PDB file of C-alpha atoms in Angstrom:
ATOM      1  CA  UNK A 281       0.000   0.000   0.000  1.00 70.00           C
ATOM      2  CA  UNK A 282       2.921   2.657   0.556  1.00 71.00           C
ATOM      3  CA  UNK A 283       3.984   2.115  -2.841  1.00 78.00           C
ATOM      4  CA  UNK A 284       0.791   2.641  -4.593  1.00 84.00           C
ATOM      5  CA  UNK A 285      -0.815   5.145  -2.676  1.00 81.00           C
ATOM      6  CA  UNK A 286       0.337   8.332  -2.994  1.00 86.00           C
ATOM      7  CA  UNK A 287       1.156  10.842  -0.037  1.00 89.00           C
ATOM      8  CA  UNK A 288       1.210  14.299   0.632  1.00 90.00           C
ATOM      9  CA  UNK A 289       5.246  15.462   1.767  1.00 91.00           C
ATOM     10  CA  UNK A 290       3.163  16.059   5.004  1.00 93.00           C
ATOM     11  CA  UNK A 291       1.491  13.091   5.744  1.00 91.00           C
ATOM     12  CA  UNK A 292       4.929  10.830   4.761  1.00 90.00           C
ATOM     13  CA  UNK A 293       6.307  13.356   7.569  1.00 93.00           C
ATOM     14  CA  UNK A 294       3.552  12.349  10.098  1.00 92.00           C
ATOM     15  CA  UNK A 295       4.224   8.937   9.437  1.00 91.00           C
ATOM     16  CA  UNK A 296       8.066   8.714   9.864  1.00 91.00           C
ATOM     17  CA  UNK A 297       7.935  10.520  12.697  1.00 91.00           C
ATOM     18  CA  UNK A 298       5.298   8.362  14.565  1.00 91.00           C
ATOM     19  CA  UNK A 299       7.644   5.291  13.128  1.00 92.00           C
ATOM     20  CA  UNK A 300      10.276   6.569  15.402  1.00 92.00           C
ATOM     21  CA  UNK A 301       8.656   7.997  18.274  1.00 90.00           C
ATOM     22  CA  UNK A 302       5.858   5.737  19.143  1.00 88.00           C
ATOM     23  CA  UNK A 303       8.167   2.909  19.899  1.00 88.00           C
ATOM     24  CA  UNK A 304      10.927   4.486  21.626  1.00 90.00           C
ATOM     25  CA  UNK A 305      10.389   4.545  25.137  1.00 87.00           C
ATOM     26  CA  UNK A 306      12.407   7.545  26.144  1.00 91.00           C
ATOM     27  CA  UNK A 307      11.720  10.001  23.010  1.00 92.00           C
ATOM     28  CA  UNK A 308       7.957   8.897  23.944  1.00 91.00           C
ATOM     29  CA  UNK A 309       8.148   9.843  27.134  1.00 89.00           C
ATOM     30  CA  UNK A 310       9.945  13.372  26.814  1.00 93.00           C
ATOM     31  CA  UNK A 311       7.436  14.294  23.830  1.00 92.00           C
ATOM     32  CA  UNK A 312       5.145  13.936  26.147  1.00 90.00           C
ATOM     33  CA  UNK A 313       6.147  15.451  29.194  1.00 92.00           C
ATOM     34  CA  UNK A 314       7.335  18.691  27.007  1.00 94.00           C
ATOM     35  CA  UNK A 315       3.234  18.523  25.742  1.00 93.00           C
ATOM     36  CA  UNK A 316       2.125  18.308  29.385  1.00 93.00           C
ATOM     37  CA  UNK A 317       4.394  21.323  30.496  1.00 94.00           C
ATOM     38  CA  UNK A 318       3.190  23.507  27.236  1.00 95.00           C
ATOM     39  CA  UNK A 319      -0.766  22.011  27.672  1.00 94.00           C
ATOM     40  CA  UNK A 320      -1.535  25.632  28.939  1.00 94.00           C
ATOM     41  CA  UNK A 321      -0.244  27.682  25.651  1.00 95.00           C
ATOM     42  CA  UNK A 322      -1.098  24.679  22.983  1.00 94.00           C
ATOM     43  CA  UNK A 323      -4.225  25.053  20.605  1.00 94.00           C
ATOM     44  CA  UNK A 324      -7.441  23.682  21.879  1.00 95.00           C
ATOM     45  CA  UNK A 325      -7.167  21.309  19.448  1.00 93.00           C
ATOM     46  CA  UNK A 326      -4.108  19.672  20.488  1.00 91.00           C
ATOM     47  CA  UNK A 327      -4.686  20.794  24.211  1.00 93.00           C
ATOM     48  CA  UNK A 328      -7.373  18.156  24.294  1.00 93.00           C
ATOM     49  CA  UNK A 329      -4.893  15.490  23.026  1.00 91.00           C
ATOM     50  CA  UNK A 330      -2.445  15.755  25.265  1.00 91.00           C
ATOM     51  CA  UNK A 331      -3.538  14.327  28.676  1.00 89.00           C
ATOM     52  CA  UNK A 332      -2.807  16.639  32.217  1.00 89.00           C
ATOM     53  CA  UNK A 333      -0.066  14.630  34.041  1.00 85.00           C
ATOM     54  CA  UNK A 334      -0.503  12.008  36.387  1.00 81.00           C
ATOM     55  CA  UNK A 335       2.250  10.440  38.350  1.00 77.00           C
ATOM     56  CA  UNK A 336       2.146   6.481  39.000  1.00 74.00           C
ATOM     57  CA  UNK A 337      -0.033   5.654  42.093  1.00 76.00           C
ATOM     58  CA  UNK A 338       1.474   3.491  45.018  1.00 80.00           C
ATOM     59  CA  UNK A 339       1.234  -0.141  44.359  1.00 74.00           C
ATOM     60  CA  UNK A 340      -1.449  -1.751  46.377  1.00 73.00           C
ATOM     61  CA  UNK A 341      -1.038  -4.073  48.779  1.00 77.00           C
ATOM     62  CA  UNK A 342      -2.147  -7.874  48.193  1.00 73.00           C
ATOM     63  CA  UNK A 343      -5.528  -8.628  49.246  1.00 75.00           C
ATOM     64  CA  UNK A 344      -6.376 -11.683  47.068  1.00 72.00           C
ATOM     65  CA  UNK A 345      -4.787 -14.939  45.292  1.00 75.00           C
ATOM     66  CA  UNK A 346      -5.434 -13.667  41.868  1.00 73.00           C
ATOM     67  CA  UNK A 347      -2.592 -13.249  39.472  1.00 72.00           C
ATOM     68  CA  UNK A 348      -2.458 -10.436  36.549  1.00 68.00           C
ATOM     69  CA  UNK A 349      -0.008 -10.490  33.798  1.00 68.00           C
ATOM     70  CA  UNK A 350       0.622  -7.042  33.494  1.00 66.00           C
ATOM     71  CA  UNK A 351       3.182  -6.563  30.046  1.00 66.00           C
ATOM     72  CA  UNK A 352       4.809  -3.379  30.163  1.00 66.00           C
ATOM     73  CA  UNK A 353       4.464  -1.872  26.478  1.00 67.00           C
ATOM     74  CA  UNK A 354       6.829   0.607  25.271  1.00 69.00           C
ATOM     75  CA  UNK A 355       4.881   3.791  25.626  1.00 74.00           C
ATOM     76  CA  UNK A 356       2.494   2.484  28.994  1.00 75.00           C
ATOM     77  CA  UNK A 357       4.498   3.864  31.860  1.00 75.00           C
ATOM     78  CA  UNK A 358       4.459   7.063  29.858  1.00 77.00           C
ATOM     79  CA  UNK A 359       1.004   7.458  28.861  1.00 76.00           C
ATOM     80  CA  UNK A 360      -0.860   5.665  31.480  1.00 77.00           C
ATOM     81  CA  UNK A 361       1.227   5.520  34.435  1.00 76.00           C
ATOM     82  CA  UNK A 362      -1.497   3.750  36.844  1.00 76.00           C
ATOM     83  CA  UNK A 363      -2.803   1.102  34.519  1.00 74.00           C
ATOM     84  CA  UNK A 364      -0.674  -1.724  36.311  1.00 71.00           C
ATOM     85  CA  UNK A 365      -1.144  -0.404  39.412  1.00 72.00           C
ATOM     86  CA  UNK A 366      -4.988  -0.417  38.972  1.00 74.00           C
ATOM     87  CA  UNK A 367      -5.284  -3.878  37.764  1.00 70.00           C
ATOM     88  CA  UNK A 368      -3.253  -5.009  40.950  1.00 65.00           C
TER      89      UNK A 368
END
């Protein structure tokens, strides 16, 4: 499909760049702590995609004998900090 359809110089931009910084941890992460810290100044329209920050909760103590498999995805701690936490 990349071959035959044809892309604006834009949109091939878009894509490359999500190529690289969607699965890189780190570059992930500081993209989106620099959106959280401009959030205030950004357009409404990207205000509303970038989400206020959260730090990671405190992991709960055991109450049960269920197990979770919880993978840690590249981009998880970053975007959703308490998802593990929650499903403990």
């Amino acid at each position: 499909i990349e071959k035959e359809v044809p892309r604006e110089p834009k949109d091939k931009w878009l894509r490359w760049a999500l190529a690289r910084v969607i699965p890189n941890r780190q570059l992930f992460g500081l993209m989106l702590r620099m959106g959280q810290v401009f959030r205030p100044v950004l357009p409404e329209k990207l205000r509303t995609k970038v989400p206020p920050r959260k730090s990671a909760s405190p992991w709960p103590a055991a109450s049960h004998n269920r197990v979770v498999l919880a993978l840690a995805g590249c981009v998880q701690p970053s975007a959703t900090p308490n998802t593990n936490a929650a499903a403990a």
